[in-house]
Tab-separated table of C-alpha atoms and ligand atoms in Angstrom:
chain	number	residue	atom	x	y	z
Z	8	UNK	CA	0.000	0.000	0.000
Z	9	UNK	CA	1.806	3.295	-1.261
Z	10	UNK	CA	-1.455	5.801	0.173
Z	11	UNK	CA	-0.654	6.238	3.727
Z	12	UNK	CA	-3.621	5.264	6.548
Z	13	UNK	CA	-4.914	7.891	7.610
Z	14	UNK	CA	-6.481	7.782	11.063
Z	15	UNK	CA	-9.835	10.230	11.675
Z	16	UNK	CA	-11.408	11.387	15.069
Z	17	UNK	CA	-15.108	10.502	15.282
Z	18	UNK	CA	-17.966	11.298	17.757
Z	19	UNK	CA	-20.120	9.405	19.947
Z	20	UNK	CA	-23.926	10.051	19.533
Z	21	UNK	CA	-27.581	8.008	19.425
Z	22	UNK	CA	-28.991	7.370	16.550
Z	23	UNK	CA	-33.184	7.696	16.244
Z	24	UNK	CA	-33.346	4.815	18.029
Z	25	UNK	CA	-31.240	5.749	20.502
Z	26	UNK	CA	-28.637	3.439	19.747
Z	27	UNK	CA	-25.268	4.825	20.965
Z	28	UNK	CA	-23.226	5.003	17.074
Z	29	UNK	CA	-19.368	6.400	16.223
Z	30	UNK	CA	-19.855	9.142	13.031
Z	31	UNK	CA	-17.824	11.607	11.028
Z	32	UNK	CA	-19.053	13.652	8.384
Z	33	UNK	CA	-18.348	12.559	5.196
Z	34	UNK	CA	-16.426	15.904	3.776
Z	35	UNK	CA	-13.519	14.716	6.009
Z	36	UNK	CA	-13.542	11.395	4.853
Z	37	UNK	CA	-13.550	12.976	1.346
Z	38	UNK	CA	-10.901	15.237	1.630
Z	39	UNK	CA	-8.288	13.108	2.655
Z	40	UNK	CA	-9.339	10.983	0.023
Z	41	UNK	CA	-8.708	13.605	-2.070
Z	42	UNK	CA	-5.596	14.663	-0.630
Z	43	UNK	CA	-4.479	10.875	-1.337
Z	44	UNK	CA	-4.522	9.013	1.710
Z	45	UNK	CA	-6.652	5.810	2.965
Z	46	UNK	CA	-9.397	6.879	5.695
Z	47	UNK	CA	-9.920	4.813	8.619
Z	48	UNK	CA	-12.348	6.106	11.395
Z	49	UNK	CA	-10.634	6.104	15.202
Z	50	UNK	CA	-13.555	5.275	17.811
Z	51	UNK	CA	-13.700	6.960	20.609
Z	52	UNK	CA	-14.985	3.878	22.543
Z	53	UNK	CA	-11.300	2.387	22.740
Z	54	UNK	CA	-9.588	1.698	26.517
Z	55	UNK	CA	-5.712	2.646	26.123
Z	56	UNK	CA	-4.284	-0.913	24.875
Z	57	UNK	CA	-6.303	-0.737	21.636
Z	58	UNK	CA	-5.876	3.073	20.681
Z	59	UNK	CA	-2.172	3.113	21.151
Z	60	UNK	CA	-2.459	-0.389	18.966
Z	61	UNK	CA	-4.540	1.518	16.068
Z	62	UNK	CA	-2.684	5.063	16.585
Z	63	UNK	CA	0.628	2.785	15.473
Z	64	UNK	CA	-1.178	1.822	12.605
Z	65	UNK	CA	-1.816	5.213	11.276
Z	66	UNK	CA	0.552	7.878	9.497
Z	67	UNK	CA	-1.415	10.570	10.027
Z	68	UNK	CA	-4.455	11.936	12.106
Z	69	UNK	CA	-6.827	14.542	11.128
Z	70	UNK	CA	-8.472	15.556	14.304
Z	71	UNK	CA	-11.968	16.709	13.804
Z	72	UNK	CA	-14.856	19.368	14.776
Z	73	UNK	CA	-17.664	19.028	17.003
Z	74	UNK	CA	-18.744	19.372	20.508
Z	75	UNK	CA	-16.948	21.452	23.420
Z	76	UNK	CA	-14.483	20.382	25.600
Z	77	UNK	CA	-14.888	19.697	29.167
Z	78	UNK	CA	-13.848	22.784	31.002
Z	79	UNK	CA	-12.031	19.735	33.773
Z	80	UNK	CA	-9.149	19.957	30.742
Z	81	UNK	CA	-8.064	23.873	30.728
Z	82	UNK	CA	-9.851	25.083	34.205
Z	83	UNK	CA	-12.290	26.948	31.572
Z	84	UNK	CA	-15.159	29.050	32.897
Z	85	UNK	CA	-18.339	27.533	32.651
Z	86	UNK	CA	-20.944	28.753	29.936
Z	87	UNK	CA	-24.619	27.987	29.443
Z	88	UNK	CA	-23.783	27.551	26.257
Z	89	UNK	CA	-20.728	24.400	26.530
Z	90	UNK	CA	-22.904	21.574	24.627
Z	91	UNK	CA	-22.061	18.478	23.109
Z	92	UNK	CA	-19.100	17.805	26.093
Z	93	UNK	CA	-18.094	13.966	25.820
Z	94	UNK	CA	-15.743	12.648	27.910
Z	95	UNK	CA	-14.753	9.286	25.976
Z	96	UNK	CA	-14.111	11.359	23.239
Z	97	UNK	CA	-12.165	14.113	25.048
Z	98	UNK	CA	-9.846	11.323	26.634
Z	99	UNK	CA	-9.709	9.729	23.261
Z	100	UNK	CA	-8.467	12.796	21.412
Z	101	UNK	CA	-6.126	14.749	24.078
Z	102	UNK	CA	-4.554	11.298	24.773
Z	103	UNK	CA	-4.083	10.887	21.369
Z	104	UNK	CA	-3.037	14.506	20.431
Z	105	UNK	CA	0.102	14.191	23.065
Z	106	UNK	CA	0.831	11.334	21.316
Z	107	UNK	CA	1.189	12.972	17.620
Z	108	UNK	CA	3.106	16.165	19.177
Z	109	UNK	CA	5.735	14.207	21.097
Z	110	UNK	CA	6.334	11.478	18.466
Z	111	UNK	CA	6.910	13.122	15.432
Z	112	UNK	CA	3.485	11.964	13.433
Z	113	UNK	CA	1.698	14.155	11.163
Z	114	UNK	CA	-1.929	15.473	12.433
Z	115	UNK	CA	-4.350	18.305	11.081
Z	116	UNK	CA	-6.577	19.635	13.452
Z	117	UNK	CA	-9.762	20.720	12.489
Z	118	UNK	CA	-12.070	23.620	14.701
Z	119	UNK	CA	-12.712	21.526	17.697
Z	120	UNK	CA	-9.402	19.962	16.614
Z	121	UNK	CA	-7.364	22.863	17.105
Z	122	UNK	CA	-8.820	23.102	20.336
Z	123	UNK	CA	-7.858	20.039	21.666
Z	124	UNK	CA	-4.375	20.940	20.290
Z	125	UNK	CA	-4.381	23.969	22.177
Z	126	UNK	CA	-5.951	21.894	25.745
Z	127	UNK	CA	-3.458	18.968	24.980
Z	128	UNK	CA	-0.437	20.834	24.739
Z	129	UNK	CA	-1.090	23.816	28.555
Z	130	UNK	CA	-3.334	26.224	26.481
Z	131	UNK	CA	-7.071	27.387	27.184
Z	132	UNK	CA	-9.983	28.252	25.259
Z	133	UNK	CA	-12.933	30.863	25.566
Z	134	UNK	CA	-15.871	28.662	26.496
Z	135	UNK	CA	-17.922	31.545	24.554
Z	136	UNK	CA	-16.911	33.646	22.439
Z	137	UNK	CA	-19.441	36.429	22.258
Z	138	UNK	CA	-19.702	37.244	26.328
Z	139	UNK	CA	-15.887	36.623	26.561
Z	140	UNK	CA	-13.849	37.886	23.418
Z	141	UNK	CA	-14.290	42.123	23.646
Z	142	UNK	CA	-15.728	43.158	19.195
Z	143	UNK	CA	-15.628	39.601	18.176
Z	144	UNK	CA	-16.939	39.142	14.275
Z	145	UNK	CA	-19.426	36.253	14.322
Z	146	UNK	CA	-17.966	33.500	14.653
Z	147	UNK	CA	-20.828	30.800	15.025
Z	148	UNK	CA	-22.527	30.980	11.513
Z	149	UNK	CA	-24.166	27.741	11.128
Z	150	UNK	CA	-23.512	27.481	6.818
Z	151	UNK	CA	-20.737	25.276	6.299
Z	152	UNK	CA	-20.429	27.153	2.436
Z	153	UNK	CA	-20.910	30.128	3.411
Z	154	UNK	CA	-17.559	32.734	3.696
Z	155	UNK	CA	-17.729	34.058	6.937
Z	156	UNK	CA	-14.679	36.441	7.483
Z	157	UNK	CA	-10.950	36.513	6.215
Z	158	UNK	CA	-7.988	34.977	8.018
Z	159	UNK	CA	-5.038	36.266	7.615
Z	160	UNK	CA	-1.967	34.008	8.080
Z	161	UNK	CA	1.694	34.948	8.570
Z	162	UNK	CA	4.053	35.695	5.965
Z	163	UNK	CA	6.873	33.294	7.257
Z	164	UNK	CA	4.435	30.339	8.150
Z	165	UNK	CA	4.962	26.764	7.234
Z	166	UNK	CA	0.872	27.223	6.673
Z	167	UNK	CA	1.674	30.356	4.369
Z	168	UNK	CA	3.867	28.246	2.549
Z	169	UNK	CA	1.595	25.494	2.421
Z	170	UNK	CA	-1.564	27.617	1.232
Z	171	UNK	CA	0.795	29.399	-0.914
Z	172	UNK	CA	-1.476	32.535	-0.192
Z	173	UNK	CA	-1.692	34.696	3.068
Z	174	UNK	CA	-5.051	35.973	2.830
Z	175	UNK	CA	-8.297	33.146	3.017
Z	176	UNK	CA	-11.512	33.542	3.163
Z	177	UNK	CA	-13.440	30.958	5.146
Z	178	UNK	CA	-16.371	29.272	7.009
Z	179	UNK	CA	-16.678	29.724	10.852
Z	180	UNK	CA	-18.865	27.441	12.555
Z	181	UNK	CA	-17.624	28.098	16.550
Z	182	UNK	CA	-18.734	29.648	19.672
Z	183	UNK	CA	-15.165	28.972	21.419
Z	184	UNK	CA	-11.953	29.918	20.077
Z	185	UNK	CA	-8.425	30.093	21.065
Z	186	UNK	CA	-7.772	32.307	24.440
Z	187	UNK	CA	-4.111	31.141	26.293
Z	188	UNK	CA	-2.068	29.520	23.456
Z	189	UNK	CA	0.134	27.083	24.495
Z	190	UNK	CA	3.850	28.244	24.910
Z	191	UNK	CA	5.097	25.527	22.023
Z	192	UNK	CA	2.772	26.835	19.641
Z	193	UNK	CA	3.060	29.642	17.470
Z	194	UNK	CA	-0.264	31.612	16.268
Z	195	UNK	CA	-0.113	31.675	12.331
Z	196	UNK	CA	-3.302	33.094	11.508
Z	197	UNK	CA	-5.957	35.610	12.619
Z	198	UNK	CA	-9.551	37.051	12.006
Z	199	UNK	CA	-9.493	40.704	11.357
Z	200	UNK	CA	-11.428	41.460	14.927
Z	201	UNK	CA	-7.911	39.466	16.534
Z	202	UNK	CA	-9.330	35.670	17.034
Z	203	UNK	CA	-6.744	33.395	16.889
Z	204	UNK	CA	-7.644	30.881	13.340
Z	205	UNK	CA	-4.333	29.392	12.881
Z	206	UNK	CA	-1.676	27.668	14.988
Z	207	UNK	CA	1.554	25.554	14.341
Z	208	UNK	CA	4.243	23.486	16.198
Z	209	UNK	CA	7.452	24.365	14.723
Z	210	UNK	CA	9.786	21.674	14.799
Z	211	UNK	CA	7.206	19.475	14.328
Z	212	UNK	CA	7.246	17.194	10.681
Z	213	UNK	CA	3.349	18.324	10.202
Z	214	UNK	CA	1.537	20.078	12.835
Z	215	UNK	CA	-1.214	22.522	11.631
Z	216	UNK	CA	-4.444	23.669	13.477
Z	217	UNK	CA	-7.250	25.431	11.671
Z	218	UNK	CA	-10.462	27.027	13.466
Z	219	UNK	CA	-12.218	27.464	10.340
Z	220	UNK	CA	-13.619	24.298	8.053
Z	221	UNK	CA	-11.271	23.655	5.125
Z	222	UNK	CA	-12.821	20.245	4.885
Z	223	UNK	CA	-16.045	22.366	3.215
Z	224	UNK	CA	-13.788	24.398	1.086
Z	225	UNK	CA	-12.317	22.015	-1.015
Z	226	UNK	CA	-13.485	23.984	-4.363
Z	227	UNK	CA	-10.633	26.446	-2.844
Z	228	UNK	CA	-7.366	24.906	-4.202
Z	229	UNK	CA	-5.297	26.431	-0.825
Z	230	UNK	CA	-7.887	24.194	0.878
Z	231	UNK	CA	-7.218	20.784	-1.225
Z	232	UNK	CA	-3.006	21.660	-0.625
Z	233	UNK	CA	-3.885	21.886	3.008
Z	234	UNK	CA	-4.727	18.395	3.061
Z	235	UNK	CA	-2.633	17.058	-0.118
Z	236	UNK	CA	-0.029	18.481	1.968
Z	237	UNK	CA	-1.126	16.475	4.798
Z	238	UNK	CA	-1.238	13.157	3.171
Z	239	UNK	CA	1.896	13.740	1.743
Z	240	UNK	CA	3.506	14.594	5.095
Z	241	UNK	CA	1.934	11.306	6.417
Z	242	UNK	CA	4.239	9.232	3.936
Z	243	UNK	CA	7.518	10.228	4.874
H	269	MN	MN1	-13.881	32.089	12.865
């Protein structure tokens, strides 16, 4: 097999039936495909033993959006508005996020993604974004199409490279965002009202965090790179 495996985080919800089910939207699914690599879906139902076994299988790991983070991870102030909080999957991904950021394997973090990135590695998060973050754009459109604002990202970047443009215009689908970054990260990209969009680990093979949806983007060639670059990172 010359396509590397490419290992993607997944939630935990009930289906109509109430049956308890592990998901992903497809677009992720689709844009690695795209970007070259095989898909394979990480559960978030694992004990320790059997991730590490499947996180040794993968090359990569594209860390997906979804529901908040338990505040327990970043001693975050509580919100009416935290939803979604599940603590399989929180254990599953932070565990897992360590994991690629000590070892040396590629990962793309995605919205909730580059939160977890941020909570893995000492950093914290605004649990809401409009009581918390003073002139903040809106950031919790609910159209994954639609452009929401500009990012812009940093001349010098790996990402800048990577996009091989500085100035994007995305989605925004999040009510919590960036707030202490964590000191190995460096910020990359920002919306115009000062939100952080963009973070990466230097020294790291392939370590890139995006708030916005490039997964939904994919008619955007800097979005398809993002994750061609990805894949491609995942072979070496
Ligand atoms: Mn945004």
């Amino acid at each position: 097999m010359t396509k590397p495996l490419i290992g993607i985080t997944t939630f935990n919800r009930k289906n109509d039936y109430g049956r308890p089910m592990s998901g992903v939207q497809h677009t992720y699914i689709r844009a690695v495909v795209q970007g070259g690599g095989i898909p394979i879906l990480i559960p978030a139902i694992l004990d320790e033993e059997d991730r590490n076994d499947l996180y040794a299988l993968v090359q990569g790991i594209l860390f997906t959006g979804g529901g908040d983070i338990s505040i327990k991870y970043f001693d975050g102030e509580d919100h009416p508005k935290i939803s979604e909080v599940d603590d399989a999957r929180d254990v599953t991904e932070i565990s897992l996020l360590k994991k690629t950021a000590a070892d040396g394997k590629p990962f793309l973090a995605v919205c909730r993604g580059v939160q977890v990135m941020n909570v893995a590695l000492g950093g914290t998060l605004y649990t809401h974004i409009p009581d918390q973050f003073p002139n903040a754009l809106r950031h919790d459109n609910q159209e994954f199409t639609e452009i929401v604002h500009p990012v812009n990202i940093t001349e010098d970047s790996r990402m800048a490279e990577i996009f091989g443009e500085t100035l994007l215009r995305v989605n925004s689908l999040h009510h919590q965002g960036l707030k202490d970054v964590a000191s190995s990260l460096r910020v990359v990209g920002h919306a115009p009202d000062g939100m952080i969009e963009a973070v990466e680990l230097p020294e790291h093979p392939y370590a890139m965090g995006v708030q916005w949806h490039p997964e939904w983007l994919t008619d955007q060639p800097a979005m398809r790179r993002l994750f061609k670059s990805f894949v491609d990172a995942s072979k070496k």
